[in-house]
Short mmCIF file of C-alpha atoms in Angstrom, two decimals:
data_model
loop_
_atom_site.label_atom_id
_atom_site.label_comp_id
_atom_site.label_asym_id
_atom_site.label_seq_id
_atom_site.Cartn_x
_atom_site.Cartn_y
_atom_site.Cartn_z
CA LYS V 19 -4.59 -15.49 -12.86
CA ASN V 20 -5.13 -11.88 -11.82
CA GLN V 21 -2.09 -9.83 -12.82
CA VAL V 22 -1.02 -6.21 -13.19
CA GLU V 23 1.97 -5.43 -15.43
CA GLN V 24 3.66 -2.04 -15.54
CA SER V 25 6.09 -0.52 -17.99
CA PRO V 26 8.68 0.75 -18.13
CA GLN V 27 10.32 -0.62 -15.01
CA SER V 28 12.26 2.63 -14.62
CA LEU V 29 12.43 5.97 -16.35
CA ILE V 30 14.69 9.03 -16.21
CA ILE V 31 13.46 12.38 -17.50
CA LEU V 32 14.53 16.00 -17.32
CA GLU V 33 12.67 18.43 -15.12
CA GLY V 34 9.88 20.13 -17.00
CA LYS V 35 9.33 17.27 -19.45
CA ASN V 36 6.21 15.13 -19.69
CA CYS V 37 6.08 11.37 -19.35
CA THR V 38 3.62 8.52 -19.56
CA LEU V 39 3.59 5.33 -17.54
CA GLN V 40 1.74 2.23 -18.68
CA CYS V 41 -0.30 -0.42 -16.91
CA ASN V 42 -1.88 -3.57 -18.37
CA TYR V 43 -4.06 -5.81 -16.29
CA THR V 44 -5.86 -9.12 -16.38
CA VAL V 45 -8.18 -8.89 -13.40
CA SER V 46 -11.68 -10.27 -13.26
CA PRO V 47 -14.19 -9.24 -12.19
CA PHE V 48 -12.84 -5.70 -12.46
CA SER V 49 -14.01 -3.04 -10.03
CA ASN V 50 -11.63 -0.09 -10.28
CA LEU V 51 -8.07 0.91 -11.09
CA ARG V 52 -5.86 3.06 -8.89
CA TRP V 53 -2.56 4.81 -9.28
CA TYR V 54 -0.41 5.32 -6.21
CA LYS V 55 2.74 7.38 -5.72
CA GLN V 56 5.33 6.03 -3.31
CA ASP V 57 8.18 8.25 -2.22
CA THR V 58 11.35 6.54 -1.03
CA GLY V 59 10.96 5.34 2.54
CA ARG V 60 7.24 6.10 2.74
CA GLY V 61 3.95 4.34 2.22
CA PRO V 62 2.01 4.60 -1.06
CA VAL V 63 -0.36 7.54 -1.47
CA SER V 64 -3.34 7.43 -3.79
CA LEU V 65 -3.35 9.67 -6.87
CA THR V 66 -6.51 8.52 -8.68
CA ILE V 67 -9.21 5.88 -8.59
CA MET V 68 -11.17 5.08 -11.76
CA THR V 69 -14.18 2.84 -12.17
CA PHE V 70 -15.18 0.92 -15.28
CA SER V 71 -17.17 3.85 -16.68
CA GLU V 72 -14.45 6.48 -16.27
CA ASN V 73 -11.99 7.10 -19.08
CA THR V 74 -9.94 9.91 -17.57
CA LYS V 75 -9.27 11.33 -14.15
CA SER V 76 -6.91 14.11 -13.20
CA ASN V 77 -5.17 15.11 -9.99
CA GLY V 78 -3.19 18.27 -10.61
CA ARG V 79 -0.40 17.48 -13.06
CA TYR V 80 -1.28 13.78 -12.99
CA THR V 81 -3.81 12.45 -15.51
CA ALA V 82 -4.83 8.81 -15.58
CA THR V 83 -6.65 7.16 -18.46
CA LEU V 84 -8.45 3.84 -18.55
CA ASP V 85 -9.46 1.67 -21.50
CA ALA V 86 -11.52 -1.11 -19.98
CA ASP V 87 -11.91 -2.84 -23.35
CA THR V 88 -8.18 -3.34 -23.85
CA LYS V 89 -7.51 -3.50 -20.09
CA GLN V 90 -4.92 -0.77 -20.25
CA SER V 91 -4.28 2.34 -18.22
CA SER V 92 -1.75 5.11 -18.40
CA LEU V 93 -0.56 7.80 -16.03
CA HIS V 94 0.58 11.01 -17.69
CA ILE V 95 2.70 13.47 -15.74
CA THR V 96 2.84 16.97 -17.11
CA ALA V 97 5.71 19.44 -16.59
CA SER V 98 7.59 17.12 -14.26
CA GLN V 99 9.18 18.39 -11.07
CA LEU V 100 12.00 17.01 -8.96
CA SER V 101 9.39 16.03 -6.36
CA ASP V 102 7.80 13.67 -8.88
CA SER V 103 10.77 11.32 -8.42
CA ALA V 104 9.12 8.27 -6.89
CA SER V 105 7.72 4.85 -7.63
CA TYR V 106 4.30 4.82 -9.30
CA ILE V 107 2.18 1.78 -8.62
CA CYS V 108 -0.83 0.63 -10.62
CA VAL V 109 -3.37 -1.27 -8.54
CA VAL V 110 -6.51 -3.01 -9.72
CA SER V 111 -9.41 -3.84 -7.46
CA ALA V 112 -11.39 -7.00 -8.07
CA GLU V 113 -15.02 -7.30 -7.09
CA GLN V 114 -14.54 -9.39 -4.02
CA ALA V 115 -14.37 -8.52 -0.36
CA GLY V 116 -11.27 -8.46 1.76
CA THR V 117 -8.38 -9.32 -0.53
CA ALA V 118 -9.50 -6.95 -3.24
CA LEU V 119 -6.29 -5.26 -4.48
CA ILE V 120 -3.81 -6.57 -7.04
CA PHE V 121 -0.59 -4.56 -7.18
CA GLY V 122 1.79 -3.95 -10.04
CA LYS V 123 5.52 -3.88 -9.33
CA GLY V 124 5.72 -0.18 -10.04
CA THR V 125 7.63 2.18 -12.30
CA THR V 126 10.50 4.09 -10.75
CA LEU V 127 10.64 7.63 -12.08
CA SER V 128 13.68 9.82 -11.65
CA VAL V 129 13.42 13.49 -12.54
CA SER V 130 16.74 15.24 -12.95
CA SER V 131 17.56 18.94 -13.20
CA ASP Y 19 -0.49 9.20 6.67
CA ALA Y 20 -4.23 9.32 7.33
CA GLY Y 21 -4.05 8.56 11.03
CA ILE Y 22 -2.02 5.38 10.77
CA THR Y 23 1.11 4.70 12.76
CA GLN Y 24 3.39 1.70 12.73
CA SER Y 25 5.84 0.62 15.38
CA PRO Y 26 8.66 0.06 15.42
CA ARG Y 27 9.75 1.87 12.28
CA HIS Y 28 13.00 -0.05 12.10
CA LYS Y 29 14.03 -3.32 13.68
CA VAL Y 30 16.98 -5.66 13.43
CA THR Y 31 16.54 -9.10 14.91
CA GLU Y 32 18.19 -12.49 14.82
CA THR Y 33 16.94 -15.60 13.10
CA GLY Y 34 14.65 -17.63 15.32
CA THR Y 35 13.46 -14.79 17.53
CA PRO Y 36 9.82 -13.73 17.74
CA VAL Y 37 8.89 -10.30 16.41
CA THR Y 38 5.67 -8.31 16.72
CA LEU Y 39 4.83 -5.31 14.57
CA ARG Y 40 2.04 -2.97 15.55
CA CYS Y 41 -0.34 -0.96 13.40
CA HIS Y 42 -2.49 1.67 15.07
CA GLN Y 43 -5.24 3.72 13.40
CA THR Y 44 -7.33 6.62 14.56
CA GLU Y 45 -9.82 6.51 11.64
CA ASN Y 46 -12.12 3.81 13.04
CA HIS Y 47 -11.92 1.90 9.75
CA ARG Y 48 -13.19 -1.65 9.78
CA TYR Y 49 -10.64 -3.21 7.42
CA MET Y 50 -6.93 -3.42 8.16
CA TYR Y 51 -4.19 -5.09 6.14
CA TRP Y 52 -0.58 -6.16 6.44
CA TYR Y 53 1.57 -6.16 3.30
CA ARG Y 54 5.21 -6.80 2.65
CA GLN Y 55 7.20 -5.06 -0.06
CA ASP Y 56 10.34 -6.56 -1.56
CA PRO Y 57 12.49 -5.56 -4.54
CA GLY Y 58 11.13 -7.07 -7.75
CA HIS Y 59 7.72 -7.70 -6.25
CA GLY Y 60 4.61 -5.65 -5.88
CA LEU Y 61 3.06 -5.23 -2.48
CA ARG Y 62 1.90 -8.64 -1.31
CA LEU Y 63 -0.86 -9.24 1.17
CA ILE Y 64 0.07 -11.19 4.30
CA HIS Y 65 -3.10 -11.07 6.39
CA TYR Y 66 -6.09 -8.83 6.69
CA SER Y 67 -8.83 -8.13 9.21
CA TYR Y 68 -12.46 -7.28 8.55
CA GLY Y 69 -13.36 -6.57 12.17
CA VAL Y 70 -12.34 -7.16 15.75
CA LYS Y 71 -11.17 -10.77 16.08
CA ASP Y 72 -12.00 -11.40 12.41
CA THR Y 73 -8.93 -12.11 10.31
CA ASP Y 74 -8.02 -14.04 7.18
CA LYS Y 75 -4.94 -15.06 5.24
CA GLY Y 76 -3.46 -13.34 2.24
CA GLU Y 77 -1.20 -14.73 -0.46
CA VAL Y 78 2.01 -14.88 1.63
CA SER Y 79 0.77 -15.79 5.12
CA ASP Y 80 3.14 -18.66 5.94
CA GLY Y 81 5.25 -17.85 8.99
CA TYR Y 82 3.02 -14.96 10.08
CA SER Y 83 0.12 -14.63 12.48
CA VAL Y 84 -2.09 -11.65 13.31
CA SER Y 85 -4.40 -10.48 16.03
CA ARG Y 86 -6.95 -7.72 16.32
CA SER Y 87 -8.39 -7.31 19.81
CA LYS Y 88 -9.71 -3.78 19.21
CA THR Y 89 -10.65 -1.71 16.20
CA GLU Y 90 -7.61 0.54 16.28
CA ASP Y 91 -4.84 -2.05 16.60
CA PHE Y 92 -3.69 -4.79 14.25
CA LEU Y 93 -0.64 -6.82 15.26
CA LEU Y 94 1.58 -8.87 12.98
CA THR Y 95 3.72 -11.56 14.61
CA LEU Y 96 6.61 -13.51 13.21
CA GLU Y 97 6.76 -16.47 15.56
CA SER Y 98 10.31 -17.40 14.59
CA ALA Y 99 11.88 -14.90 12.25
CA THR Y 100 13.80 -16.10 9.19
CA SER Y 101 16.07 -14.21 6.81
CA SER Y 102 13.42 -14.51 4.07
CA GLN Y 103 11.20 -12.29 6.20
CA THR Y 104 13.58 -9.38 5.87
CA SER Y 105 11.35 -6.83 4.19
CA VAL Y 106 9.47 -3.58 4.53
CA TYR Y 107 6.07 -4.11 6.09
CA PHE Y 108 3.14 -1.81 5.45
CA CYS Y 109 -0.13 -1.58 7.24
CA ALA Y 110 -3.18 -0.26 5.39
CA ILE Y 111 -6.74 0.62 6.31
CA THR Y 112 -9.99 1.17 4.51
CA GLY Y 113 -13.66 1.54 5.29
CA THR Y 114 -14.73 -0.08 2.03
CA PRO Y 115 -12.42 -2.78 0.65
CA VAL Y 116 -13.50 -2.88 -3.00
CA SER Y 117 -14.34 0.70 -3.90
CA GLY Y 118 -12.93 2.70 -1.04
CA GLU Y 119 -9.66 4.50 -0.61
CA GLN Y 120 -6.95 2.42 1.01
CA TYR Y 121 -4.56 4.36 3.21
CA PHE Y 122 -1.07 3.13 3.99
CA GLY Y 123 1.08 3.58 7.04
CA PRO Y 124 4.71 4.72 6.93
CA GLY Y 125 6.14 1.20 6.96
CA THR Y 126 8.42 -0.87 9.19
CA ARG Y 127 11.80 -1.96 7.89
CA LEU Y 128 12.65 -5.35 9.39
CA THR Y 129 16.03 -6.98 9.01
CA VAL Y 130 16.53 -10.56 10.13
CA THR Y 131 20.21 -11.50 10.50
#
């Protein structure tokens, strides 16, 4: 069964600190892996998309890594800001049309001052 | 929100009443999706459309129907709302379902009493 598991479920950090969120997946056939940020009361917004051949992709202070061999990904947030408080969702795309995306349940990050 | 609007944004309705949610896009994307998001679950696909009058079921389609009479509009109907359909509903669009960016609308919060 295609699944995406994220950890931790929630995380609290101080402003200015770094953090890393984890994603493990069992999706076949794999096409790409995405990280989304979802602010409270809003729709998810894409941060990165990585294909099988990409190990790292950055978007400002967000850096995603992908290990296709172990089927693991991480999202590293550098120098966190209060605006980083959100849910971060790992999503894996399978190589099939239409119903392509498998969503993790998300990690809720709270950044405090 | 990438040219996607949802209406209404909030709705409270009674059990047994019909409800229609509307998703409107200005991006001319071929693929449109309806998801629901509930605590403890990732986003789950209800129905999707791959063109005008072309629709298919997702993993949680029971109790829902959809229609797409023109490219820009995708309607989700709850024929007889139940309390289990209380949720936040998101519409999403993409031009390329497997590899392309998927853009989400702002969401509709539906409460069935």
